[in-house]
Short mmCIF file of C-alpha atoms and ligand atoms in Angstrom, two decimals:
data_model
loop_
_atom_site.label_atom_id
_atom_site.label_comp_id
_atom_site.label_asym_id
_atom_site.label_seq_id
_atom_site.Cartn_x
_atom_site.Cartn_y
_atom_site.Cartn_z
CA LEU A 282 171.97 160.30 103.96
CA GLU A 283 172.60 163.37 106.18
CA LEU A 284 170.17 166.37 105.28
CA THR A 285 171.81 169.72 105.04
CA GLN A 286 170.88 172.38 107.63
CA GLU A 287 168.70 173.69 104.44
CA GLU A 288 167.31 170.73 103.64
CA GLN A 289 166.11 169.97 107.50
CA PHE A 290 164.89 174.41 107.09
CA GLN A 291 162.74 173.76 105.28
CA ALA A 292 161.11 170.24 106.66
CA ARG A 293 160.15 172.44 109.71
CA ILE A 294 159.16 174.25 106.91
CA ASP A 295 157.07 171.53 105.05
CA ALA A 296 155.81 170.72 108.10
CA ASP A 297 154.59 173.67 109.84
CA VAL A 298 156.75 174.14 112.87
CA ARG A 299 157.12 177.34 113.65
CA ILE A 300 160.47 179.38 113.11
CA GLU A 301 161.68 181.19 116.20
CA PRO A 302 164.76 183.50 116.32
CA LYS A 303 167.17 181.70 117.94
CA ASP A 304 167.27 178.65 115.08
CA TRP A 305 169.55 179.11 112.39
CA MET A 306 167.41 180.21 109.65
CA PRO A 307 169.01 180.96 105.91
CA ASP A 308 170.18 184.56 105.23
CA ALA A 309 167.46 184.48 102.58
CA TYR A 310 164.90 184.09 104.32
CA ARG A 311 165.99 186.53 107.44
CA LYS A 312 166.47 188.78 105.14
CA THR A 313 163.27 188.34 103.47
CA LEU A 314 161.24 189.06 106.86
CA ILE A 315 163.24 191.75 107.95
CA ARG A 316 162.38 193.06 104.13
CA GLN A 317 157.85 192.31 104.86
CA ILE A 318 158.24 193.45 108.22
CA SER A 319 160.17 196.38 108.31
CA GLN A 320 157.21 197.48 105.32
CA HIS A 321 154.68 196.81 106.91
CA ALA A 322 155.44 198.33 110.06
CA HIS A 323 156.13 201.34 108.25
CA SER A 324 152.90 201.68 106.52
CA GLU A 325 150.86 200.76 110.84
CA LEU A 326 152.95 204.15 110.79
CA VAL A 327 152.43 206.30 108.55
CA GLY A 328 149.03 204.56 107.99
CA MET A 329 148.35 207.08 111.29
CA LEU A 330 148.14 209.86 108.87
CA PRO A 331 145.19 209.68 106.51
CA GLU A 332 143.08 209.31 109.21
CA GLY A 333 145.35 211.54 111.26
CA ASN A 334 143.80 214.20 109.49
CA TRP A 335 140.01 213.70 110.73
CA ILE A 336 140.09 213.49 114.03
CA THR A 337 139.60 217.40 114.45
CA ARG A 338 137.25 217.10 112.40
CA ALA A 339 135.01 214.15 113.03
CA PRO A 340 131.40 215.16 113.32
CA SER A 341 130.77 214.34 116.80
CA LEU A 342 132.34 213.46 119.66
CA LYS A 343 131.58 209.59 119.76
CA ARG A 344 132.91 209.22 115.90
CA LYS A 345 135.16 211.23 117.03
CA SER A 346 136.63 208.78 120.29
CA ILE A 347 136.38 205.91 117.47
CA LEU A 348 138.99 207.75 115.38
CA LEU A 349 140.97 208.26 117.10
CA ALA A 350 141.46 204.85 119.43
CA LYS A 351 141.54 203.01 115.60
CA VAL A 352 144.45 205.47 115.26
CA GLN A 353 145.67 204.64 118.74
CA ASP A 354 145.79 200.82 117.05
CA GLU A 355 148.05 201.36 114.27
CA ALA A 356 150.67 203.36 116.00
CA GLY A 357 150.82 199.86 117.65
CA HIS A 358 150.80 197.47 115.67
CA GLY A 359 154.36 199.30 113.72
CA LEU A 360 155.39 199.17 117.39
CA TYR A 361 154.60 195.24 117.63
CA LEU A 362 155.94 195.19 114.09
CA TYR A 363 159.52 196.38 114.55
CA SER A 364 159.20 194.07 118.37
CA ALA A 365 159.20 190.85 115.40
CA ALA A 366 161.68 192.66 113.20
CA GLU A 367 163.99 193.32 115.61
CA THR A 368 164.18 189.54 116.82
CA LEU A 369 166.31 189.44 113.30
CA GLY A 370 168.71 191.40 113.96
CA ALA A 371 167.16 194.14 112.66
CA SER A 372 167.78 197.36 114.66
CA ARG A 373 165.05 199.95 115.47
CA ASP A 374 166.77 203.40 114.92
CA GLN A 375 168.58 201.64 111.27
CA MET A 376 164.47 200.39 110.52
CA LEU A 377 163.27 204.00 111.30
CA ALA A 378 166.06 206.30 109.45
CA ASP A 379 165.56 203.74 106.17
CA LEU A 380 161.48 205.02 106.17
CA HIS A 381 162.61 208.79 107.32
CA SER A 382 165.84 209.15 104.24
CA GLY A 383 162.90 207.26 101.84
CA LYS A 384 164.72 204.71 100.94
CA ALA A 385 162.69 202.18 102.53
CA LYS A 386 159.36 201.45 101.20
CA TYR A 387 155.78 201.15 103.09
CA SER A 388 152.06 200.76 101.55
CA SER A 389 151.11 202.22 98.18
CA ILE A 390 147.09 203.36 99.57
CA PHE A 391 148.49 205.41 102.11
CA ASN A 392 150.13 208.20 99.83
CA TYR A 393 146.22 209.12 99.08
CA PRO A 394 144.88 211.69 100.48
CA THR A 395 141.89 211.85 102.49
CA LEU A 396 139.13 214.02 101.04
CA SER A 397 135.57 213.97 103.31
CA TRP A 398 133.94 211.68 106.20
CA ALA A 399 132.98 209.54 103.40
CA ASP A 400 137.51 208.54 103.39
CA MET A 401 137.28 207.34 106.83
CA GLY A 402 134.25 204.73 105.95
CA CYS A 403 136.24 204.10 103.22
CA VAL A 404 139.59 203.75 104.63
CA GLY A 405 137.82 201.50 107.49
CA TRP A 406 136.08 199.75 104.99
CA LEU A 407 138.26 199.34 102.01
CA VAL A 408 141.77 199.69 103.66
CA ASP A 409 141.78 197.70 106.25
CA GLY A 410 139.65 195.32 104.47
CA ALA A 411 141.76 194.63 102.26
CA ALA A 412 144.93 194.39 105.38
CA ILE A 413 142.16 191.95 107.13
CA LEU A 414 142.14 189.73 103.85
CA ASN A 415 146.05 189.26 103.85
CA GLN A 416 147.19 189.17 107.30
CA VAL A 417 144.83 186.69 108.33
CA PRO A 418 147.13 184.43 106.54
CA LEU A 419 149.99 185.99 108.54
CA CYS A 420 148.52 184.21 111.22
CA ARG A 421 149.99 180.90 109.82
CA THR A 422 153.50 182.66 109.06
CA SER A 423 156.51 180.45 109.51
CA TYR A 424 158.15 182.75 111.54
CA GLY A 425 157.11 182.97 115.55
CA PRO A 426 157.36 186.10 116.51
CA TYR A 427 155.40 188.14 113.76
CA ALA A 428 152.45 185.11 113.34
CA ARG A 429 152.48 186.17 117.04
CA ALA A 430 151.98 190.01 116.97
CA MET A 431 149.13 189.13 113.46
CA VAL A 432 146.47 187.52 116.04
CA ARG A 433 146.00 190.73 118.07
CA VAL A 434 146.72 192.85 114.56
CA CYS A 435 143.73 191.42 113.08
CA LYS A 436 141.78 191.34 115.55
CA GLU A 437 141.46 195.13 116.01
CA GLU A 438 140.96 195.10 112.84
CA SER A 439 138.59 193.22 112.66
CA PHE A 440 137.13 196.15 114.27
CA HIS A 441 138.29 198.69 112.03
CA GLN A 442 136.56 197.12 109.74
CA ARG A 443 133.37 197.58 111.35
CA GLN A 444 133.56 200.47 112.45
CA GLY A 445 133.96 201.54 108.42
CA PHE A 446 131.27 199.76 107.34
CA GLU A 447 129.31 201.21 109.93
CA ILE A 448 130.28 205.01 109.30
CA MET A 449 129.28 203.80 105.27
CA GLN A 450 125.94 202.54 106.18
CA THR A 451 125.00 205.78 107.81
CA LEU A 452 126.31 207.83 105.00
CA CYS A 453 124.18 205.47 102.30
CA GLU A 454 120.75 205.50 104.80
CA GLY A 455 121.36 209.18 104.80
CA SER A 456 120.51 212.35 102.87
CA PRO A 457 121.36 212.41 99.48
CA GLU A 458 124.71 214.51 99.73
CA GLN A 459 125.35 212.32 102.21
CA LYS A 460 125.04 209.08 99.73
CA ALA A 461 126.28 211.01 96.78
CA MET A 462 129.51 211.44 99.39
CA ALA A 463 130.04 207.73 99.55
CA GLN A 464 130.17 206.52 96.17
CA GLU A 465 132.49 209.69 95.72
CA GLY A 466 134.99 208.27 98.57
CA LEU A 467 133.82 204.61 96.92
CA ASN A 468 135.27 205.58 93.29
CA ARG A 469 138.41 207.05 94.55
CA TRP A 470 139.40 204.50 97.33
CA TRP A 471 138.28 201.12 95.26
CA TRP A 472 141.56 200.23 93.02
CA PRO A 473 144.44 201.96 95.32
CA THR A 474 143.02 199.55 97.83
CA LEU A 475 143.01 196.94 94.86
CA MET A 476 147.12 198.22 94.62
CA MET A 477 147.36 196.70 97.78
CA PHE A 478 147.81 193.50 96.93
CA GLY A 479 150.69 194.90 95.41
CA PRO A 480 151.86 193.22 91.25
CA LYS A 481 150.48 190.48 89.92
CA ASP A 482 151.99 187.25 90.39
CA SER A 483 153.78 186.77 87.35
CA GLU A 484 155.12 190.28 87.80
CA SER A 485 156.32 189.51 91.84
CA PRO A 486 159.38 188.41 92.10
CA ASN A 487 159.03 187.58 95.59
CA THR A 488 155.99 185.74 95.81
CA ALA A 489 157.02 182.48 95.05
CA GLN A 490 160.21 181.73 97.18
CA SER A 491 157.61 183.13 100.27
CA MET A 492 154.86 180.54 99.53
CA ASN A 493 157.78 178.32 99.32
CA TRP A 494 158.76 179.27 102.71
CA ARG A 495 155.43 180.08 103.89
CA ILE A 496 155.56 183.29 105.31
CA LYS A 497 152.80 183.97 102.66
CA ARG A 498 149.93 182.13 102.25
CA PHE A 499 148.19 182.94 98.84
CA THR A 500 149.59 185.09 95.95
CA ASN A 501 149.41 188.22 95.31
CA ASP A 502 146.20 188.33 92.94
CA GLU A 503 144.93 185.58 94.89
CA LEU A 504 144.15 187.62 97.77
CA ARG A 505 142.85 190.45 94.95
CA GLN A 506 140.40 188.41 93.70
CA LYS A 507 139.28 187.23 97.25
CA PHE A 508 138.99 190.64 98.05
CA VAL A 509 137.01 192.12 95.48
CA ASP A 510 134.65 188.47 95.89
CA MET A 511 133.77 189.80 99.38
CA MET A 512 133.68 193.55 98.47
CA VAL A 513 131.54 193.84 95.67
CA PRO A 514 128.20 192.11 97.81
CA GLN A 515 128.78 194.12 100.55
CA ALA A 516 129.19 197.50 97.87
CA GLU A 517 125.80 196.64 97.03
CA PHE A 518 123.92 196.13 99.66
CA LEU A 519 125.21 199.60 100.57
CA GLY A 520 123.42 200.44 97.04
CA LEU A 521 126.73 201.45 95.86
CA THR A 522 128.62 201.00 92.46
CA VAL A 523 132.36 200.01 92.10
CA PRO A 524 134.07 201.65 90.01
CA ASP A 525 134.62 198.87 87.26
CA PRO A 526 132.90 198.32 84.09
CA ASN A 527 134.49 195.70 83.33
CA LEU A 528 133.11 193.91 86.71
CA LYS A 529 131.36 191.14 85.84
CA TRP A 530 130.26 187.14 87.95
CA ASN A 531 131.57 184.40 85.98
CA GLU A 532 129.67 181.18 87.82
CA ALA A 533 132.16 178.47 85.71
CA LYS A 534 134.84 180.16 88.58
CA GLN A 535 132.30 181.65 91.06
CA GLY A 536 133.80 184.68 91.90
CA TYR A 537 133.78 187.62 89.96
CA ASP A 538 135.90 188.72 86.66
CA PHE A 539 137.31 192.78 86.81
CA GLY A 540 139.00 195.32 84.94
CA ASP A 541 142.80 195.34 85.61
CA VAL A 542 144.83 197.74 87.50
CA ASP A 543 146.65 200.69 85.99
CA TRP A 544 149.62 199.15 87.61
CA GLU A 545 151.50 202.29 86.49
CA GLU A 546 149.57 204.77 88.73
CA PHE A 547 151.14 201.87 91.47
CA TRP A 548 154.73 202.09 90.65
CA ASN A 549 154.54 205.07 90.17
CA VAL A 550 153.02 206.09 93.27
CA VAL A 551 155.41 203.12 94.91
CA LYS A 552 159.08 204.97 93.64
CA GLY A 553 157.91 208.45 95.50
CA ASN A 554 155.75 209.93 92.94
CA GLY A 555 152.15 209.34 94.50
CA MET A 556 150.09 212.55 95.53
CA CYS A 557 151.07 212.15 98.92
CA ASN A 558 154.08 210.54 99.48
CA LYS A 559 156.18 213.90 100.40
CA GLU A 560 153.87 215.36 102.89
CA ARG A 561 153.72 211.94 104.27
CA LEU A 562 157.66 210.99 104.25
CA GLN A 563 157.70 214.87 106.13
CA ALA A 564 155.41 214.06 108.86
CA ARG A 565 157.19 211.28 110.05
CA VAL A 566 160.62 213.61 109.44
CA GLN A 567 159.14 215.76 111.54
CA ALA A 568 156.97 213.31 113.88
CA HIS A 569 160.58 212.30 115.04
CA GLU A 570 162.40 215.19 115.55
CA GLU A 571 159.79 216.49 117.95
CA GLY A 572 160.08 213.41 119.70
CA ALA A 573 163.66 214.24 120.22
CA TRP A 574 163.69 215.02 123.66
CA VAL A 575 161.75 212.01 124.80
CA ARG A 576 164.63 209.56 124.05
CA GLU A 577 167.14 212.22 124.73
CA ALA A 578 165.44 212.02 127.93
CA ALA A 579 164.55 208.92 128.68
CA LEU A 580 168.36 207.93 128.19
CA ALA A 581 169.49 210.80 130.92
CA HIS A 582 167.19 208.70 133.34
CA ALA A 583 168.50 204.71 132.42
CA GLU A 584 171.55 206.65 132.73
CA LYS A 585 170.99 207.45 136.27
CA ARG A 586 169.02 204.32 137.22
CA LYS A 587 172.18 202.15 136.38
CA GLN A 588 174.23 204.55 137.99
CA ARG A 589 171.84 204.38 141.44
CA GLU A 590 171.92 200.22 141.39
CA ALA A 591 175.89 200.48 140.85
CA VAL A 592 175.94 201.78 144.52
N1 FAQ B 72 152.87 199.47 97.97
O1 FAQ B 72 157.00 191.32 94.96
P1 FAQ B 72 155.84 191.31 95.49
C1 FAQ B 72 148.41 198.23 106.97
C2 FAQ B 72 156.48 196.13 96.73
S1 FAQ B 72 147.69 197.14 105.60
C3 FAQ B 72 154.35 199.51 98.18
O2 FAQ B 72 154.40 191.29 95.24
P2 FAQ B 72 155.62 190.95 98.22
C4 FAQ B 72 146.84 198.12 108.15
C5 FAQ B 72 157.06 195.66 97.35
O3 FAQ B 72 157.72 195.99 98.63
C6 FAQ B 72 148.93 197.80 104.48
N2 FAQ B 72 154.77 198.91 97.99
O4 FAQ B 72 156.65 191.67 97.27
C7 FAQ B 72 146.58 199.67 107.96
C8 FAQ B 72 157.86 194.76 97.03
O5 FAQ B 72 159.25 195.69 96.68
P3 FAQ B 72 160.80 194.85 97.07
C9 FAQ B 72 150.78 197.01 104.76
C10 FAQ B 72 154.40 197.65 97.76
O6 FAQ B 72 156.96 191.28 99.89
C11 FAQ B 72 145.38 199.81 107.27
C12 FAQ B 72 157.77 195.03 95.41
O7 FAQ B 72 156.85 196.10 94.96
N3 FAQ B 72 150.47 195.31 105.12
O8 FAQ B 72 149.73 198.67 107.14
C13 FAQ B 72 153.41 197.53 97.75
O9 FAQ B 72 156.31 189.07 98.22
C14 FAQ B 72 144.59 200.91 107.98
C15 FAQ B 72 157.55 193.62 94.60
O10 FAQ B 72 156.35 192.71 95.45
C16 FAQ B 72 151.26 194.66 104.57
O11 FAQ B 72 152.38 195.11 104.85
C17 FAQ B 72 152.35 197.91 97.72
N4 FAQ B 72 151.26 197.52 97.84
O12 FAQ B 72 154.56 191.10 98.54
C18 FAQ B 72 146.71 200.50 109.17
C19 FAQ B 72 151.46 193.52 105.04
N5 FAQ B 72 152.61 195.55 97.33
O13 FAQ B 72 160.92 194.98 99.07
C20 FAQ B 72 146.59 201.84 108.93
C21 FAQ B 72 152.65 192.03 104.73
C22 FAQ B 72 154.24 195.07 97.16
O14 FAQ B 72 161.42 194.07 96.86
C23 FAQ B 72 144.93 202.29 108.45
N6 FAQ B 72 152.65 192.31 104.01
N7 FAQ B 72 154.54 195.93 96.97
O15 FAQ B 72 161.76 196.55 96.87
C24 FAQ B 72 152.47 191.47 102.60
O16 FAQ B 72 151.66 191.03 102.20
C25 FAQ B 72 153.58 191.79 101.51
O17 FAQ B 72 154.92 192.34 101.25
C26 FAQ B 72 152.90 192.27 99.98
C27 FAQ B 72 153.83 192.64 98.62
C28 FAQ B 72 151.64 191.50 99.42
C29 FAQ B 72 152.21 193.50 100.74
#
């Protein structure tokens, strides 16, 4: 019995064999990966902006250099991810054009403002915490270049999360005002962070197929549950209150029950109408335009070299 190309492909996936750029793959697999990897890359680039807002306002030289390093790591993650998407035939110019025109998606979380220093703690602790939970399984995703990029990204994200938690811990052990700032940050960031995992499984059009192709290893709801179970004890350790009146330990499932996310807010942000969507896109467009001279210089240099090599 001869297997079709598609059946052979699925058999490799089922045997946990990595798919590499030159291997045959169904068009829809390629398309899904380009979609997810490019959205992920865009998230890293846009994700530099909320924290970038605090580089000049960090409370000490040490804090400033740590924050600067973290934001630079995010730029690096974006570059590995764009490279991974390029191995599937996507062009970087096109991906960036789609980001700049507002056509491409990026994570909803980066459309919220960073109002206080505690927000740097919350972004590291909660947002990077969510990012790690989502990305550690992606180190075993079925597409080789994406999986390999995730290994280094996850190592750096772990450092980011530790630094965020340490900011929170310092604030929580500080003055009453500092503790209140930490609580206020948690109040604003908790629900948007739960939204990072995406819509409920029952409303997620891509999950079933992506699980079948082993692009995703866990569903959106599974990861959201893991996140709550991991974070609640950490909030308790810090002496902070998670802003969810429905949060309750469930002995039978050995996990927390928790309230429903405001899905209307989520879709509103995804559609471009969140608090900072316009500002974030404008900042990326401006950065791209201001970098035009670098791209021109690099092209001119490459051209000169080519001519020199030709003689
Ligand atoms: N925001 O069917 P699903 C970081 C869209 S971490 C906006 O469930 P899927 C690190 C989704 O694209 C953040 N849109 O989709 C950092 C789809 O739309 P489409 C980035 C969202 O793909 C930390 C539609 O809704 N991480 O950057 C969101 O199976 C701190 C239906 O959804 C990744 O991208 C959302 N939250 O599951 C940087 C991880 N959720 O394309 C700086 C990789 C869903 O059909 C500072 N990505 N949508 O038009 C994934 O794991 C998946 O793509 C999910 C979504 C889980 C995000």
